[in-house]
Short mmCIF file of C-alpha atoms and ligand atoms in Angstrom, two decimals:
data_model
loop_
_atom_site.label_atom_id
_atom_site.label_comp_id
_atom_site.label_asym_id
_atom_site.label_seq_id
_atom_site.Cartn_x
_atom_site.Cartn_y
_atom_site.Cartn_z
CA UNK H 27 0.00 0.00 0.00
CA UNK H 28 1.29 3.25 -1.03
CA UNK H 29 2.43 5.40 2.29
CA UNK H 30 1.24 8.97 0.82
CA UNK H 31 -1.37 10.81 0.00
CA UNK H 32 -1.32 12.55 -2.74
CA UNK H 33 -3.66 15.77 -3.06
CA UNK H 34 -4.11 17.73 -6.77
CA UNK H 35 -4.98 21.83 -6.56
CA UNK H 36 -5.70 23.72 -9.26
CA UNK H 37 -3.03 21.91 -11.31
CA UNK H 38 -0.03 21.69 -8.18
CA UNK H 39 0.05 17.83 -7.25
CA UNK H 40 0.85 17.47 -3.01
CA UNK H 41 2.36 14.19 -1.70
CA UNK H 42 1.33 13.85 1.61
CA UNK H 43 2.47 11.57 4.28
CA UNK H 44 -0.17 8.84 5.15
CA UNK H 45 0.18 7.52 8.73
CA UNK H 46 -1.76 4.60 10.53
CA UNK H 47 -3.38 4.55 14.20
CA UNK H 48 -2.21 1.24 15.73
CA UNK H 49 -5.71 0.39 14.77
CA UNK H 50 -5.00 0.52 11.55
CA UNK H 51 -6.67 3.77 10.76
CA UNK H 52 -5.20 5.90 8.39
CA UNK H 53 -4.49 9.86 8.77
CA UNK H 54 -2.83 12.16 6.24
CA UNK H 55 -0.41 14.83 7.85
CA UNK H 56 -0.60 17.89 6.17
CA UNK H 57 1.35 19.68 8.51
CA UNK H 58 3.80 20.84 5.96
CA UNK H 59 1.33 21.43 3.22
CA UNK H 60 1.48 25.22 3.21
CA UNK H 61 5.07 25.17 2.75
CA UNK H 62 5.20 22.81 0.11
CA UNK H 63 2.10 24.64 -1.57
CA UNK H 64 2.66 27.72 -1.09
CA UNK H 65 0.39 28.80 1.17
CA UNK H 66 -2.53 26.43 0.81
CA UNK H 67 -4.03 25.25 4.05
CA UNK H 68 -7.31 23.35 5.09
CA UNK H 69 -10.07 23.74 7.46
CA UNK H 70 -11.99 21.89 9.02
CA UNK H 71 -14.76 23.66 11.70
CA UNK H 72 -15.09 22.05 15.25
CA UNK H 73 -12.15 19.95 14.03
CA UNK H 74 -14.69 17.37 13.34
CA UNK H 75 -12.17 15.06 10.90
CA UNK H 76 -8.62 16.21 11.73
CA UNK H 77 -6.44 15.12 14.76
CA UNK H 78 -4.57 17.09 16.74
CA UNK H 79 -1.93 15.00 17.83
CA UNK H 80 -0.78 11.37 18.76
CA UNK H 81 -1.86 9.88 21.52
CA UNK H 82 -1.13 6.73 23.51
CA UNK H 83 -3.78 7.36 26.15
CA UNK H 84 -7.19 6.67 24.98
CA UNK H 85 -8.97 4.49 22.04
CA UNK H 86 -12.51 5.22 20.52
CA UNK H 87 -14.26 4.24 18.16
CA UNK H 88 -17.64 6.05 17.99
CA UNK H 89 -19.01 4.14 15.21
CA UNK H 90 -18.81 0.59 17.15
CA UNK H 91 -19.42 2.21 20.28
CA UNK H 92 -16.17 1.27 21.70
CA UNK H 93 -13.71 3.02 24.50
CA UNK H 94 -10.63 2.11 26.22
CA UNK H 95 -7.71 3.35 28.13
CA UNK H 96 -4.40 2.55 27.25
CA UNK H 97 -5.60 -0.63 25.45
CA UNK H 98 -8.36 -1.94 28.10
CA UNK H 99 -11.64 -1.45 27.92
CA UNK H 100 -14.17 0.61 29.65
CA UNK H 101 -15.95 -2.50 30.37
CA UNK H 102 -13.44 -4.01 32.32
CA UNK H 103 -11.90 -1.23 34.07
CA UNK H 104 -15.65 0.22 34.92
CA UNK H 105 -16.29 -3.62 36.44
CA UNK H 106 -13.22 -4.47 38.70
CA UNK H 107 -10.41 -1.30 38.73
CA UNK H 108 -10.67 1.51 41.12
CA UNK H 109 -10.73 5.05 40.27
CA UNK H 110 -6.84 5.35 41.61
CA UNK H 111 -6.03 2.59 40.09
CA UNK H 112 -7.05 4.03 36.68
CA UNK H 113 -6.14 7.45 37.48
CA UNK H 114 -2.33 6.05 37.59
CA UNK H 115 -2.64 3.68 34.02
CA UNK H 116 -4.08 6.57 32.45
CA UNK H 117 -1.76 8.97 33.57
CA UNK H 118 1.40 6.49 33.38
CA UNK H 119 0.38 4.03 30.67
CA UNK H 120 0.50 0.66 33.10
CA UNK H 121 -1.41 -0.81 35.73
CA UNK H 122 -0.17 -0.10 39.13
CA UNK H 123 1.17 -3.05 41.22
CA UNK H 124 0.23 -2.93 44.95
CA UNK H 125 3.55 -1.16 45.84
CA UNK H 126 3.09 1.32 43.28
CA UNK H 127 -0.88 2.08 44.25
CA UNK H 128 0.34 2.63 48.16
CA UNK H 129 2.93 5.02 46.87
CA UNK H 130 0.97 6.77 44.77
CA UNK H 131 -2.07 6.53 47.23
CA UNK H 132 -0.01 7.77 50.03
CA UNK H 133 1.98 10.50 47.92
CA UNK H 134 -1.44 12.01 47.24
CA UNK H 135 -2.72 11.99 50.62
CA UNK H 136 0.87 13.55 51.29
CA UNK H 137 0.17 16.47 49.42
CA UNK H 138 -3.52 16.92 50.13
CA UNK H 139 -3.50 19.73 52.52
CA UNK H 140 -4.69 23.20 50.94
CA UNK H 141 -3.92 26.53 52.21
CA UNK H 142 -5.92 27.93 54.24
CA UNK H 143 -6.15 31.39 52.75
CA UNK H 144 -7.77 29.18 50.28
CA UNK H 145 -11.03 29.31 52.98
CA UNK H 146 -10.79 33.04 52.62
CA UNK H 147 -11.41 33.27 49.02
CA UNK H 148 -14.02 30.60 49.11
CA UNK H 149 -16.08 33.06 52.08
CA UNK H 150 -15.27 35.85 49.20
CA UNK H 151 -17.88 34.50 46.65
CA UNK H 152 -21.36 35.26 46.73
CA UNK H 153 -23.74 32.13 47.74
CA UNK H 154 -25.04 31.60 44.58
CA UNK H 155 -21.67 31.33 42.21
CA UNK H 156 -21.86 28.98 40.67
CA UNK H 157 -19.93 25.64 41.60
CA UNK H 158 -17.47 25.19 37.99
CA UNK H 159 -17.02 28.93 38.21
CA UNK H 160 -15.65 28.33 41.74
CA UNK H 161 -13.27 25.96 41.01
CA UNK H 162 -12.04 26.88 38.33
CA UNK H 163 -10.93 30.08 39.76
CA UNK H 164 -9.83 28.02 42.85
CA UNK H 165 -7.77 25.67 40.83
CA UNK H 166 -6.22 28.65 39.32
CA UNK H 167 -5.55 30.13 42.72
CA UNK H 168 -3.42 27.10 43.54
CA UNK H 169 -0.80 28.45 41.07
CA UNK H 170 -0.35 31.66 43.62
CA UNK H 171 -0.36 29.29 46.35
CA UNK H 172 2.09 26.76 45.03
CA UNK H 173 4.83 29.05 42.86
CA UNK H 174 7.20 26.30 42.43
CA UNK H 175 5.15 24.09 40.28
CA UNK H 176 4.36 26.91 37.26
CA UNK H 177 6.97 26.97 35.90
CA UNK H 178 9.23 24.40 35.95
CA UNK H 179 11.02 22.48 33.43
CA UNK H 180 9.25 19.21 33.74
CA UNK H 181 10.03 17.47 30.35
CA UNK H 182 13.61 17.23 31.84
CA UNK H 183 12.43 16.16 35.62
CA UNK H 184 9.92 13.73 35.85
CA UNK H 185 10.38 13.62 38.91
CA UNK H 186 8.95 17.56 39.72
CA UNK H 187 6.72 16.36 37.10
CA UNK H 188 5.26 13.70 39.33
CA UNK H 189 5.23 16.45 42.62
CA UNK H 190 3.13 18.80 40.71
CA UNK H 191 0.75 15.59 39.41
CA UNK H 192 0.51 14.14 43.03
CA UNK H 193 -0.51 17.46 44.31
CA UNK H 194 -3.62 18.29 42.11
CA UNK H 195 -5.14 14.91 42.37
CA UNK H 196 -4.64 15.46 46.02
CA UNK H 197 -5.85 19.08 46.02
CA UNK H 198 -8.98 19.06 43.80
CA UNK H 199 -11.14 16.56 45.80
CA UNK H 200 -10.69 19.27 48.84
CA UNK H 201 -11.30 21.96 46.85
CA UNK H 202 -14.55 20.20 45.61
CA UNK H 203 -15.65 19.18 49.08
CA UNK H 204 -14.77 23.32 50.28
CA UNK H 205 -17.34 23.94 47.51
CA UNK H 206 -19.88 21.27 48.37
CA UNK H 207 -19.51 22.51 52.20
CA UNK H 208 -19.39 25.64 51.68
CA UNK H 209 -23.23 25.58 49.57
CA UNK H 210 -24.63 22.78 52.50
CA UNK H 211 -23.02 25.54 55.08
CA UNK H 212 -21.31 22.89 56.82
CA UNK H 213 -17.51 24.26 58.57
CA UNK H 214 -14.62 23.41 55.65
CA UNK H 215 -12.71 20.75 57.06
CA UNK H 216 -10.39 17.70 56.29
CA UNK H 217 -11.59 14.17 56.74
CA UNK H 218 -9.50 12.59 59.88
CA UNK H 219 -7.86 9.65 59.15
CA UNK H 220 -7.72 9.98 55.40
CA UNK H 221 -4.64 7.45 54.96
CA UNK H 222 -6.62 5.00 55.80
CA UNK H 223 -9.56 5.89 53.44
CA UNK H 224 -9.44 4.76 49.81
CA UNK H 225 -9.33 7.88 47.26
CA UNK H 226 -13.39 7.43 46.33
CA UNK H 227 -14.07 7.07 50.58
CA UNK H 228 -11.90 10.04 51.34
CA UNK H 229 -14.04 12.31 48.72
CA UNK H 230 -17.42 10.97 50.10
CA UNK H 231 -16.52 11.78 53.84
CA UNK H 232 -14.83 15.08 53.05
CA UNK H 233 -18.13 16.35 50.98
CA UNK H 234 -20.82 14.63 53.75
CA UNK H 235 -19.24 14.34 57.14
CA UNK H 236 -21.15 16.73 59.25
CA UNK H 237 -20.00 18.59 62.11
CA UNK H 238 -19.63 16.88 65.08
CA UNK H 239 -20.71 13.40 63.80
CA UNK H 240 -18.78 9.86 62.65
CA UNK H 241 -19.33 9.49 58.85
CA UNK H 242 -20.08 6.14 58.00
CA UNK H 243 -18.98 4.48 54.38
CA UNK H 244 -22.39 3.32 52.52
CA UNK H 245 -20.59 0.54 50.12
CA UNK H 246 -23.49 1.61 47.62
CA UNK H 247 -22.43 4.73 47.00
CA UNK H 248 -18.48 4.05 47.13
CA UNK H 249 -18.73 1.51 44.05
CA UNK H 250 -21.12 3.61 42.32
CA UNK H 251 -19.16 7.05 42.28
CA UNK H 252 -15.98 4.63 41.76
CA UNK H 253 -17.61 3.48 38.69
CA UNK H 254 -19.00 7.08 37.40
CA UNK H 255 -15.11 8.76 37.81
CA UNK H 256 -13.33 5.91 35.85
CA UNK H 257 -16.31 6.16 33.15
CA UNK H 258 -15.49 10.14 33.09
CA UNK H 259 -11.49 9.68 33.67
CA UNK H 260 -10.98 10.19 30.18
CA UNK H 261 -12.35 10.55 26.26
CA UNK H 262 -9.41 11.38 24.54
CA UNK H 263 -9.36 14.80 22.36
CA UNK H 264 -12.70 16.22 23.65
CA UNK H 265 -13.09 20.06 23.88
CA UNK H 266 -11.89 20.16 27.72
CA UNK H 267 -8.81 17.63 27.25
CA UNK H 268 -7.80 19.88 23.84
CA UNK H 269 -8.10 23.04 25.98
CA UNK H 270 -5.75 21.62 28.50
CA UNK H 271 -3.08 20.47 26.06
CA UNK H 272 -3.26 23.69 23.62
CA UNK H 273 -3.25 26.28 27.02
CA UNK H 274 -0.01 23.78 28.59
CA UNK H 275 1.65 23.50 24.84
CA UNK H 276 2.55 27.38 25.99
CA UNK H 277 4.49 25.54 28.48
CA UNK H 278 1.86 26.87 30.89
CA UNK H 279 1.78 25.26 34.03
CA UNK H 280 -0.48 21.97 35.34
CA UNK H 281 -2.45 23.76 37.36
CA UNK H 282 -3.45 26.68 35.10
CA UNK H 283 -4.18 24.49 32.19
CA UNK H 284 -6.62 22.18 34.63
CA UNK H 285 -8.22 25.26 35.58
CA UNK H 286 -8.87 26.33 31.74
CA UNK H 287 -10.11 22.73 31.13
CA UNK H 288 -12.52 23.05 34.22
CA UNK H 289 -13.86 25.99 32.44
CA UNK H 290 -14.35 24.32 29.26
CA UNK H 291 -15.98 21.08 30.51
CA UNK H 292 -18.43 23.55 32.30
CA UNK H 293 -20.82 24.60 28.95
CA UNK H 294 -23.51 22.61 28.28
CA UNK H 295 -22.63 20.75 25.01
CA UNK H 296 -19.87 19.37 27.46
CA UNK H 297 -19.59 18.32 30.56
CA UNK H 298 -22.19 20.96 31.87
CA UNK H 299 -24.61 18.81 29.72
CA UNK H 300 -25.42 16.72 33.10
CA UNK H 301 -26.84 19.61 35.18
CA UNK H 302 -28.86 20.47 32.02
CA UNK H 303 -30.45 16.92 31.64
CA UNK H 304 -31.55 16.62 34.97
CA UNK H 305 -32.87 20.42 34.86
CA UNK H 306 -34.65 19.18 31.57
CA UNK H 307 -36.10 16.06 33.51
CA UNK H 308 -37.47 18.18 36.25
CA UNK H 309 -39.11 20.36 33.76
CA UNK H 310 -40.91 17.87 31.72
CA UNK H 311 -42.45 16.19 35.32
CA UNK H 312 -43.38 19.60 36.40
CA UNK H 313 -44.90 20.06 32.93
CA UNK H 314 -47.05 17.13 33.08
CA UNK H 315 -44.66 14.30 32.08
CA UNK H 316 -45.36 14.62 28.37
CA UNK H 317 -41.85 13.60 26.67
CA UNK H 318 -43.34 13.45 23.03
CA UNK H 319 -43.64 16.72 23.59
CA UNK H 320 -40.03 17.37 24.43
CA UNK H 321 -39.13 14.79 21.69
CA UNK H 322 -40.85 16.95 19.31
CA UNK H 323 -39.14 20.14 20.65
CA UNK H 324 -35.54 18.59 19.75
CA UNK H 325 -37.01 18.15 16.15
CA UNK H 326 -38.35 21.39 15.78
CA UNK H 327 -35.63 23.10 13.57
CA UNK H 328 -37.65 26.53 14.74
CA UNK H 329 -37.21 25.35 18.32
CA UNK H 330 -33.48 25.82 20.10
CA UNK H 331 -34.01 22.99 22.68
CA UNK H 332 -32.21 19.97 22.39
CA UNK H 333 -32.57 16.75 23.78
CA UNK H 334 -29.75 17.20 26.66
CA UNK H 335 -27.62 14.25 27.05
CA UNK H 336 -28.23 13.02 23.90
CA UNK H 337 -26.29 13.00 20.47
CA UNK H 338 -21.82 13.26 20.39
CA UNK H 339 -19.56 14.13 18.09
CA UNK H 340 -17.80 10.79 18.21
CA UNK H 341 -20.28 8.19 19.18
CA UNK H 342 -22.83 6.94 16.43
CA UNK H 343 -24.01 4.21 18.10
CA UNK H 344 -24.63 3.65 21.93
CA UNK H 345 -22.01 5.40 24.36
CA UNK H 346 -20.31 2.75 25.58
CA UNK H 347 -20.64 4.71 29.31
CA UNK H 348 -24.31 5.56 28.97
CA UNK H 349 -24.71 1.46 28.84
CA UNK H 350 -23.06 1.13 31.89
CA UNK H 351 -24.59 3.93 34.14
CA UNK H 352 -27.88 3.82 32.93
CA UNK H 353 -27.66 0.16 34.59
CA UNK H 354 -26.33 1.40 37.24
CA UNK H 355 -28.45 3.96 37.97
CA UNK H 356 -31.39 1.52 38.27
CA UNK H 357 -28.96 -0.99 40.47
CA UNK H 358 -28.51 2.11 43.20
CA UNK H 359 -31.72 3.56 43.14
CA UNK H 360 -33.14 -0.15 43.70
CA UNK H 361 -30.94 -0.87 46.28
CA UNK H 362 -31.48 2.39 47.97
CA UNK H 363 -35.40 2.16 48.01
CA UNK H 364 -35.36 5.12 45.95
CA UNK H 365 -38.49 5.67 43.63
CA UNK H 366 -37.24 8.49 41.44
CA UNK H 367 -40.16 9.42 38.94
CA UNK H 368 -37.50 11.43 37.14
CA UNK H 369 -35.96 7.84 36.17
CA UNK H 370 -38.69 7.09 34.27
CA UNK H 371 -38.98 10.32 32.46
CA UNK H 372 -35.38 9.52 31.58
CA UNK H 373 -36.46 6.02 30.35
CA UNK H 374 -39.60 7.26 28.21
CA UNK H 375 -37.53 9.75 26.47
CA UNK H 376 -34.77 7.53 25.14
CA UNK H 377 -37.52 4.89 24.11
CA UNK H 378 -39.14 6.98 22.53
CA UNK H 379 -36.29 9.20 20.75
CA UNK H 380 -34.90 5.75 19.67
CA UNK H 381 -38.06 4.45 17.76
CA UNK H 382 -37.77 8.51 16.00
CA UNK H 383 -36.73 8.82 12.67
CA UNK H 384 -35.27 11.85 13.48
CA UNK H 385 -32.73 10.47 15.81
CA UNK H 386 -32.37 7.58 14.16
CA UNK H 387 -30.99 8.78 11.16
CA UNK H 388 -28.74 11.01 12.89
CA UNK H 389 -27.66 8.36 14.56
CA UNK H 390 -28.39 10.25 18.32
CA UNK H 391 -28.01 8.02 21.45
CA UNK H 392 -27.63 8.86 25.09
CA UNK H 393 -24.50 9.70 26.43
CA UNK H 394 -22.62 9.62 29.50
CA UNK H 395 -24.59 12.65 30.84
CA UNK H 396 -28.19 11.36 30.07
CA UNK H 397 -28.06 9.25 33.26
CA UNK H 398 -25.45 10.09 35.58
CA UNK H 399 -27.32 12.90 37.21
CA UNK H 400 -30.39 10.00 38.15
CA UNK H 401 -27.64 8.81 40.42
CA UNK H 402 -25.94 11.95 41.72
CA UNK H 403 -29.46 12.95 42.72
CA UNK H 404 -29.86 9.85 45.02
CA UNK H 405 -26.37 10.57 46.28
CA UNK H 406 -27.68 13.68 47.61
CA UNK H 407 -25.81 16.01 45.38
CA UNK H 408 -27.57 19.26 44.06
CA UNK H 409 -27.47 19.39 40.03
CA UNK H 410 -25.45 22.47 39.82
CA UNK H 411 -21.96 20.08 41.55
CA UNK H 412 -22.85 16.95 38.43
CA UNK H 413 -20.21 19.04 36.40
CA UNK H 414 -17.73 19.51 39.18
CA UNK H 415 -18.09 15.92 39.87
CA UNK H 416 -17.27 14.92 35.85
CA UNK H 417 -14.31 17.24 36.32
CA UNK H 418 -13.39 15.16 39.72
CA UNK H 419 -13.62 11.83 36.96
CA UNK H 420 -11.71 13.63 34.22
CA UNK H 421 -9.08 14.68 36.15
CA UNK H 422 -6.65 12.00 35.78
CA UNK H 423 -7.13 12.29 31.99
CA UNK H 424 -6.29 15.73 31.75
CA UNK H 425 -3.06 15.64 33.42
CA UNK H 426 -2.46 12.53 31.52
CA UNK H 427 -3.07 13.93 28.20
CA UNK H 428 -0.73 16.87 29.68
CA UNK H 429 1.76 15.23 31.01
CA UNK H 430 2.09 12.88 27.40
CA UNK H 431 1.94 16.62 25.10
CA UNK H 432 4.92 17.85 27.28
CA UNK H 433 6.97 14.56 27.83
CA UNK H 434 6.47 14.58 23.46
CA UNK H 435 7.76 17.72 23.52
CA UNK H 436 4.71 18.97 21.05
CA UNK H 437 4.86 21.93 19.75
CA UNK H 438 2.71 25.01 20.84
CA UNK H 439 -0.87 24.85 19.46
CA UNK H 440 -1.40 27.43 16.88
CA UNK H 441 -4.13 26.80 14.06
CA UNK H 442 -4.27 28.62 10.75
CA UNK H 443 -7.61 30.44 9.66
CA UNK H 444 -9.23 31.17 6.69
CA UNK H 445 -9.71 34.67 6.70
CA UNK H 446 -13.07 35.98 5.14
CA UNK H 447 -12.10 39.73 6.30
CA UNK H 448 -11.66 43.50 4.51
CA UNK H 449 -9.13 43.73 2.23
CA UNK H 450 -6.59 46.44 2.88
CA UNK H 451 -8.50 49.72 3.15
CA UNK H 452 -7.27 53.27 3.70
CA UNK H 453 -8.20 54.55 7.84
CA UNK H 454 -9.91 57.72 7.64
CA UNK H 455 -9.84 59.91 11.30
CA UNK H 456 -12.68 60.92 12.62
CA UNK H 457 -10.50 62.07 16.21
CA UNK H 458 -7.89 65.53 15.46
CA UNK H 459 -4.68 63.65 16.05
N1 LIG G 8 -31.19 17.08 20.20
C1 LIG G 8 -31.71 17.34 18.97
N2 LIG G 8 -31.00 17.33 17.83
C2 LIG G 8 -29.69 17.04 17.94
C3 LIG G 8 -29.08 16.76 19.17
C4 LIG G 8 -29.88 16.79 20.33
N3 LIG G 8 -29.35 16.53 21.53
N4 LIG G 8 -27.77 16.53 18.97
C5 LIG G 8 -27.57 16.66 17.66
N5 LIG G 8 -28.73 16.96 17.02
C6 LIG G 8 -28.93 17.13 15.58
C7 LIG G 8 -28.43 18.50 15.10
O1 LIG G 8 -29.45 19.47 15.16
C8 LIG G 8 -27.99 18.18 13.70
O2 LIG G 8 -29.16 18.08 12.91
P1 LIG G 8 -29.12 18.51 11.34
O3 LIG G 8 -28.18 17.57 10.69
O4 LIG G 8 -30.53 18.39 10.89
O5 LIG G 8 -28.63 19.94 11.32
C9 LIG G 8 -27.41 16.76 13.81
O6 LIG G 8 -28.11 16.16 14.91
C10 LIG G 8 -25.91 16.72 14.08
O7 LIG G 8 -25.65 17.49 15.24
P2 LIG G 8 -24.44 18.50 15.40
O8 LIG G 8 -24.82 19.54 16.39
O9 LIG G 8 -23.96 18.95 14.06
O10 LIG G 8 -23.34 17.52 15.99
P3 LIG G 8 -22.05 17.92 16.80
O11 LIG G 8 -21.14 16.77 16.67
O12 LIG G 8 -21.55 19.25 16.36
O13 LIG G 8 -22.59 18.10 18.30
C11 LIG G 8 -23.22 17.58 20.52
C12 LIG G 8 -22.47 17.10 19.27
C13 LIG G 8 -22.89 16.64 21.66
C14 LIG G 8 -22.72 18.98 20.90
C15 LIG G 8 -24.74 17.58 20.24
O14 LIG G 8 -25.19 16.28 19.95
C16 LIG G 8 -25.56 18.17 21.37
O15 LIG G 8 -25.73 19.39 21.44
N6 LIG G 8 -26.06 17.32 22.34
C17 LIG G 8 -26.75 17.82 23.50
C18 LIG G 8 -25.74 18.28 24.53
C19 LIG G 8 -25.05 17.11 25.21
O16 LIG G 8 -25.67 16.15 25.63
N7 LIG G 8 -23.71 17.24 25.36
C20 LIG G 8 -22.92 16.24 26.06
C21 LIG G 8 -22.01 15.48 25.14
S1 LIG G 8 -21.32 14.01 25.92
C22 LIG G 8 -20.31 14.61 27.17
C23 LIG G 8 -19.02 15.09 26.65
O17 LIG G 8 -18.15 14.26 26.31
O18 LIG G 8 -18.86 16.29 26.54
#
């Protein structure tokens, strides 16, 4: 098989090197195109066909409906890994052993401890900021709190590299609890005897313990939010990861680039697409329950709604994830004695969007947000913390997307345009200067 591509423009003939995914999909570079050309370059809006780098970390295939990290799938991990555990392969490209879990375990719970001038800024925002807006700037702030780690040369120390990593997975779950305690109006504390908790246990009793009282594990919940991080740890070049590794290919620090990819995973075509659903499910029940109603909405081309939680870029078949939490969801709220009505709202509306033409020829499923928020409602978390709680999952996969882009040495991320602007024009003053 010939190893180029070769592209023909208005006469010029391009070869262009034709590389394959170890999957054996092929991908043209055209990276030197302009050069060669030039000055011809291509576009592509939403980058919906063209890669922006190589990657190790994460395999989809959206048309099978498949997912896996570093080479196992989500199936398996989702089943018997634990969120650490996957956090490490992701970030690291193996499995842990057990020595290597208890360091990094420990390392993490090492480096856990937040400033407290942190507290100060948290009391600083009004009561109804919003919980993404909060940490991103929060993450942010970490950078003024921790100068060492912006700026250092980590593609020549792994082992700073490593510091700075250990630090943010051990910071962000108290920064998310701060927020979480800070809206319940419970004091912002540490969980006791964290070192002995497991990194899932340690989130749940630094968001719920209340003042003054023993917090006590409910196994339920544990696997359950174990399972919904490792389904959110990572989805390779989404519009959160891509932010993190263009904003840290300016050699820009870990923690700034998190914080930028907090903010992205916060709209609602993201990650903030989980608050939305369940917003959407609460206003269909208090609308009567009528989902053909809302099914006909999404259709309406006249209409802006959309059927939250439904449709991706990459996936045209079943997500993979949806599969797995929309079981899930039933498992906890069954074994919780929890009779949600707004499950069933959630199950009438994909039955019914999957019989529609409409969908069905757009190939629109559910996705990982259509069912996660069923279950972070019976955990007892308000809607407005679902998308803090997919940035808690996602985590690892940023800073192993970043950590890969810097240890490759990529170069900074800087796309072309096609500009559609005036011509040069002659500036007539309207000021006396
Ligand atoms: N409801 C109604 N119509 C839809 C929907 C929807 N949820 N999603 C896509 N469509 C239609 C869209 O109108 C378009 O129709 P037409 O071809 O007639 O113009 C067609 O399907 C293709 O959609 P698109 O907007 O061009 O596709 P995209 O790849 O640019 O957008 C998406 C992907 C996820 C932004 C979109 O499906 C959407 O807005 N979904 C709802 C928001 C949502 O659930 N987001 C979470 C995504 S999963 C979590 C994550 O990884 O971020």
């Amino acid at each position: 098989m010939s190893e180029k591509a070769t592209l023909n423009v208005n006469g010029g003939s391009y070869d262009l090197p034709l590389l394959k995914s170890s999957e054996g999909e092929l991908c043209i570079e055209i990276s030197k195109l302009r050069g060669q050309s030039n000055g011809i370059t291509t576009i592509d809006r939403g980058f919906k066909n063209t890669a922006s780098c190589e990657s190790k970390i994460t395999y989809l295939d959206g048309e099978k409906g498949i997912l896996r990290y570093r080479g196992y799938s989500i199936e398996e991990l989702a089943s018997k890994a634990s969120f650490l555990e996957v956090s490490y392969l992701l970030i690291f490209g193996e499995l842990p052993d057990k020595d290597e879990l208890e360091k990094f375990h420990n390392d993490i719970v090492e480096q856990s401890i937040v400033a407290d001038d942190i507290k100060k800024i948290i009391d600083a925002f009004p009561g109804a900021a919003h919980p993404m807006g909060v940490l991103s700037s929060l993450t942010s702030a970490l950078t003024a709190f921790n100068p060492d780690d912006i700026s250092l040369d980590y593609a020549r120390s792994k082992e700073e590299m490593y510091n700075t990593i250990v630090k943010l997975m051990g910071k962000i779950p108290v920064l998310i609890s701060w927020t979480f305690r800070k809206k319940n109006g419970f004091p912002l504390e540490y969980s006791s005897k964290t070192r002995n908790l497991d990194y899932v246990e340690n989130i749940l009793q630094m968001m719920f313990k209340r003042p003054n009282e023993d917090y006590v594990q409910n196994t339920v919940l544990v696997d359950v939010l174990n399972k919904l991080l490792i389904l959110h740890a990572d989805h390779e070049q989404n519009c959160s990861t891509s932010t993190v590794r263009i904003v840290g290919s300016a050699q820009t620090g870990l923690f700034a680039s998190i914080s930028a990819g907090i903010s992205a995973l916060w709209g609602p075509l993201h990650g903030g697409a989980n608050q939305a659903v369940l917003e959407m499910f609460n206003a269909i029940k208090e609308d009567g329950g009528d989902t053909q109603k809302y099914i006909n909405k999404a259709k309406d081309k006249e209409d802006p709604f959309r059927l939250m939680g439904f449709g991706h870029r990459v996936y045209k078949n079943y997500d993979p994830r949806a599969k797995i939490i929309k079981e899930a969801a039933h498992n906890v709220l069954e074994t919780l004695g929890i009779d949600d009505p707004v499950l069933e709202i959630a199950k009438a509306l994909e039955e019914k969007a999957l019989k529609d033409k409409y969908f069905v020829d757009r190939k629109l499923y559910p996705n990982v947000d259509f069912y996660s928020g069923v279950i972070y409602r019976a955990m007892g978390i308000p809607s407005d913390m679902y998308t803090v709680m997919f940035a808690l999952g996602r985590l690892p996969g940023w800073i192993a997307q970043w950590r890969e882009m810097r240890l490759m040495n990529e170069p900074i991320g800087r796309p072309r345009q096609l500009y559609t602007g005036s011509t040069l024009r002659k500036f007539k003053s309207i000021s006396k200067r």
